[in-house]
Amino acid sequence: MADQVLVTLDGQVRDADAPFLYADDLAVVRGDGVFETLLVRGGRPCKAALHLARLESSARALELPWIGPGPWTHAAGVAVREWGGDREGWMRLVLTRGRESGGPPTAFVTVGPVAERVVRARREGISAMTLPRGISVDMSATTPWELAGAKTLSYATNMAALRYAQARGVDDVVFTSSEGRILEGPRSTVVIARGKKLITPPPEQGILAGTTQKALFEVAPDKGYVCEYAALYPDDLLAAEGVWMVSSVTLAARVHTLDGVALPPSAAAEDVASMVELAVEEVGVG
Ligand code: PLP
């Protein structure tokens, strides 16, 4: 039995073990849809407002119908009540173009348990390798149909890159552009520390605007950190005083090894971990 909750956008709780999608759903056959993944903690969805805003902008980029945040907030509320407040979970919000044969979009919310791998990454950090993504940082400006910056359901490339790394004993991937710039992880944003400065690559270079990084940058100035968007190269990561891959469910995973090189312990490690914890509790509370 799946340890999951499934709620459709009409607020109905469904059997998460029963067949649900049609075989011609365009998400199934084309990856044609958008989604969000967020953390459920203390019986509520974290950074809900930021995730709903990004879901809307992804939906608009794909010209999917958007009926407003209300039904999503309601369905997410039903799902967290079903899940309970005792344990953390991940929540997915999924919107697809619906059936190829026509009809309304498919829209649902699921909640499931946070994997052991995630808890370990928070606690022990991760190894990562740089891999070329084969795209230029100019891509999003010149080829809007590439949907860079939208969180679409077409994640096969991202998952293939992770399998490539994991087959070589490495936990995660840092994508680089054809110019050799740092882009992002397959499911996270790269943030580095340089003294009391936190730096992340600009979203305009064709990457997803991360809600965790955004929330971190909202709380960090109060803790004495200057936050900046700037082009980064692999050498900047090797020379940094801390490298993190931040994302909604894993939160801050410190990179302890990059391309086989052990990175020194970071003086900012505790600060960044606690600022991300604070950020997901306080920013974008819906
Ligand atoms: N970049 C990519 C490609 C992602 O898939 C994700 C999250 O899934 C992120 C960045 C981080 O985004 P967030 O912090 O909103 O989870």
XYZ file of C-alpha atoms and ligand atoms in Angstrom:
302
model
C 0.000 0.000 0.000
C 1.345 3.398 -0.963
C 2.071 5.596 2.039
C 0.505 8.521 0.196
C -2.397 10.910 0.147
C -4.106 11.865 -3.136
C -6.533 14.767 -3.400
C -8.026 16.044 -6.662
C -8.491 19.755 -7.266
C -12.180 19.518 -6.353
C -11.010 18.740 -2.788
C -11.971 15.033 -2.975
C -9.715 12.587 -1.143
C -8.987 9.645 -3.495
C -7.555 6.186 -2.973
C -3.820 6.663 -3.652
C -3.587 2.942 -4.492
C -6.336 2.960 -7.109
C -5.702 3.576 -10.848
C -6.155 7.277 -11.460
C -4.744 8.682 -14.740
C -6.014 7.887 -18.255
C -3.527 6.172 -20.580
C -3.744 9.141 -22.973
C -3.082 11.816 -20.352
C -0.684 14.212 -22.070
C 1.573 14.193 -19.025
C 1.957 10.428 -19.415
C 2.596 10.408 -23.164
C 4.341 13.767 -23.622
C 5.391 15.081 -20.199
C 3.074 17.975 -21.067
C 2.279 19.570 -17.738
C 3.743 21.421 -14.777
C 4.314 20.643 -11.132
C 5.644 21.842 -7.794
C 7.233 19.896 -4.959
C 7.145 21.390 -1.483
C 7.797 20.422 2.090
C 5.016 19.572 4.526
C 6.113 20.284 8.073
C 4.118 20.715 11.254
C 0.895 19.997 9.367
C 1.254 22.790 6.840
C 2.769 23.304 3.390
C 5.976 25.396 3.544
C 6.475 28.443 1.299
C 3.022 27.769 -0.164
C 2.650 31.245 -1.688
C 5.986 30.996 -3.525
C 5.104 27.562 -4.918
C 1.653 28.656 -6.074
C 3.151 31.707 -7.796
C 5.666 29.509 -9.625
C 2.980 26.950 -10.520
C 0.993 29.773 -12.094
C 3.963 31.122 -14.061
C 4.860 27.592 -15.268
C 1.219 27.013 -16.288
C 1.171 30.310 -18.193
C 4.466 29.468 -19.952
C 2.814 26.246 -21.241
C -0.493 28.017 -21.949
C -2.317 25.720 -19.554
C -5.594 26.988 -18.083
C -5.096 28.665 -14.700
C -8.109 28.839 -12.420
C -6.363 30.774 -9.670
C -4.668 29.702 -6.431
C -7.910 29.118 -4.454
C -8.664 25.487 -5.429
C -4.990 24.550 -5.036
C -4.845 26.042 -1.540
C -8.022 24.186 -0.637
C -6.843 20.825 -2.047
C -3.423 21.241 -0.383
C -5.192 21.982 2.931
C -7.286 18.815 2.638
C -4.145 16.820 1.768
C -2.124 18.054 4.771
C -5.045 17.350 7.107
C -5.138 13.794 5.770
C -1.351 13.503 6.150
C -1.320 14.833 9.708
C 1.105 17.038 11.590
C 3.396 14.468 13.186
C 5.841 13.812 10.383
C 7.392 15.615 7.464
C 6.266 14.893 3.947
C 6.747 16.040 0.397
C 3.761 17.482 -1.433
C 3.364 17.560 -5.206
C 0.993 19.859 -7.042
C 0.451 18.506 -10.565
C -1.339 20.155 -13.508
C -1.376 18.451 -16.919
C -2.964 19.317 -20.255
C -5.403 16.462 -19.670
C -6.381 13.724 -22.112
C -5.204 13.687 -25.716
C -8.813 12.900 -26.654
C -9.969 16.163 -25.038
C -11.582 17.328 -21.830
C -10.395 19.315 -18.828
C -6.837 19.494 -17.493
C -5.777 16.928 -14.913
C -4.989 18.493 -11.541
C -4.166 16.848 -8.242
C -2.147 17.049 -5.036
C -0.203 14.171 -3.464
C 1.689 13.872 -0.182
C 4.216 11.175 0.708
C 7.010 10.483 3.190
C 10.404 12.217 3.036
C 13.036 9.693 1.903
C 15.909 8.590 4.133
C 18.304 9.845 1.387
C 16.959 13.366 1.973
C 17.433 13.273 5.731
C 20.993 11.985 5.222
C 21.800 14.762 2.697
C 20.664 17.414 5.189
C 22.758 15.880 7.949
C 25.894 14.659 6.166
C 26.035 16.686 2.961
C 26.562 15.269 -0.516
C 29.124 14.677 -3.232
C 28.486 16.238 -6.634
C 29.959 16.273 -10.120
C 29.740 18.947 -12.807
C 28.111 17.769 -16.051
C 27.540 19.831 -19.212
C 23.871 20.523 -19.910
C 24.612 21.326 -23.560
C 22.790 24.662 -23.513
C 23.894 28.287 -23.574
C 23.029 30.767 -20.831
C 21.346 32.787 -23.632
C 18.882 30.004 -24.380
C 15.913 31.329 -22.441
C 16.084 34.714 -24.184
C 16.374 33.257 -27.706
C 14.251 30.070 -27.539
C 11.200 30.610 -25.310
C 9.698 27.292 -26.505
C 12.450 25.521 -24.549
C 10.443 26.560 -21.449
C 13.589 27.218 -19.412
C 12.440 28.555 -16.082
C 9.137 26.636 -16.121
C 8.857 23.598 -13.865
C 7.527 21.145 -16.452
C 6.919 17.434 -16.007
C 9.678 16.661 -18.565
C 12.337 15.638 -16.041
C 13.749 12.609 -17.893
C 17.026 14.435 -18.684
C 17.434 15.534 -15.077
C 16.834 12.008 -13.786
C 19.235 10.544 -16.397
C 21.976 12.937 -15.226
C 21.402 11.834 -11.621
C 21.611 8.160 -12.630
C 24.828 8.921 -14.555
C 26.357 10.449 -11.407
C 25.037 7.768 -9.058
C 26.447 4.999 -11.285
C 29.842 6.644 -10.614
C 29.275 6.761 -6.869
C 28.407 10.486 -6.813
C 25.240 11.767 -5.136
C 24.277 14.772 -7.257
C 24.974 16.862 -10.347
C 25.844 20.509 -10.981
C 24.930 21.339 -14.581
C 27.188 23.700 -16.542
C 26.313 25.716 -19.653
C 28.119 25.581 -23.013
C 30.098 28.644 -21.791
C 31.209 26.611 -18.762
C 29.045 28.546 -16.295
C 27.324 26.953 -13.321
C 23.599 26.471 -13.979
C 21.764 24.433 -11.302
C 21.274 20.911 -10.010
C 18.714 18.559 -11.645
C 16.434 19.302 -8.671
C 18.151 22.108 -6.737
C 19.715 25.579 -6.855
C 23.437 26.135 -6.302
C 24.407 28.666 -3.620
C 27.985 29.436 -2.539
C 29.465 31.419 0.342
C 32.343 33.837 -0.062
C 32.946 35.213 3.409
C 29.686 36.864 4.472
C 28.359 36.857 0.905
C 25.944 34.290 -0.532
C 25.997 34.001 -4.326
C 23.757 32.102 -6.755
C 23.614 32.087 -10.567
C 21.017 34.499 -12.053
C 17.735 32.774 -13.068
C 17.854 34.679 -16.397
C 20.504 32.235 -17.570
C 17.847 29.617 -18.282
C 17.459 27.947 -14.887
C 14.511 27.474 -12.571
C 14.065 30.320 -10.077
C 14.335 28.337 -6.820
C 11.911 29.139 -4.028
C 14.329 27.895 -1.333
C 17.144 30.160 -2.563
C 14.672 33.055 -2.823
C 13.463 32.490 0.743
C 17.061 32.124 1.975
C 17.969 35.449 0.339
C 15.021 37.072 2.150
C 16.173 36.060 5.622
C 19.984 36.134 5.172
C 20.494 39.954 5.193
C 19.078 40.082 8.754
C 21.733 37.551 9.775
C 24.571 39.653 8.363
C 24.884 38.091 4.894
C 24.966 40.017 1.613
C 23.119 38.159 -1.154
C 24.030 38.384 -4.803
C 23.180 36.918 -8.231
C 26.320 36.450 -10.327
C 27.848 34.222 -13.008
C 29.766 31.359 -11.392
C 32.263 28.862 -12.818
C 33.406 25.492 -11.404
C 36.576 27.141 -10.062
C 34.407 29.530 -8.015
C 32.840 26.502 -6.329
C 36.224 24.947 -5.578
C 37.457 28.263 -4.096
C 34.234 29.018 -2.166
C 33.854 28.916 1.616
C 30.876 26.604 1.246
C 28.749 25.200 -1.580
C 25.122 24.110 -1.129
C 22.439 22.584 -3.284
C 19.216 23.991 -1.881
C 15.694 22.766 -2.606
C 12.279 22.616 -1.034
C 12.340 19.136 0.498
C 16.067 18.482 1.032
C 16.566 22.115 2.182
C 20.348 22.756 2.376
C 22.647 19.923 1.284
C 26.252 21.006 1.692
C 28.545 19.763 -1.079
C 31.502 18.127 0.671
C 33.141 16.776 -2.501
C 33.040 18.293 -6.003
C 34.441 16.441 -9.013
C 36.392 14.213 -6.616
C 37.947 17.153 -4.717
C 37.150 17.339 -0.982
C 35.886 20.832 -0.137
C 37.058 22.251 3.198
C 34.564 22.473 6.096
C 32.545 25.678 5.841
C 32.442 28.283 8.611
C 29.003 29.249 7.239
C 27.597 25.691 7.345
C 25.543 26.102 10.524
C 24.364 29.574 9.515
C 23.168 28.444 6.100
C 21.422 25.339 7.459
C 19.619 27.356 10.145
C 18.763 30.244 7.789
C 17.169 27.805 5.316
C 15.198 26.197 8.161
C 14.001 29.643 9.241
C 13.261 30.701 5.657
C 10.988 27.729 4.943
C 9.082 28.372 8.162
C 8.653 32.127 7.687
C 8.715 33.099 4.007
C 5.695 32.733 1.705
C 3.341 31.536 4.409
C 0.148 31.339 2.370
N 16.204 23.719 -10.098
C 15.538 22.618 -10.505
C 15.780 22.091 -11.889
C 14.617 21.984 -9.655
O 13.950 20.911 -10.058
C 14.420 22.508 -8.357
C 13.471 21.900 -7.420
O 12.887 20.910 -7.635
C 15.146 23.630 -7.962
C 16.021 24.219 -8.853
C 14.970 24.203 -6.571
O 13.720 24.792 -6.456
P 12.974 24.908 -5.048
O 13.925 25.547 -4.106
O 11.810 25.776 -5.351
O 12.599 23.530 -4.629
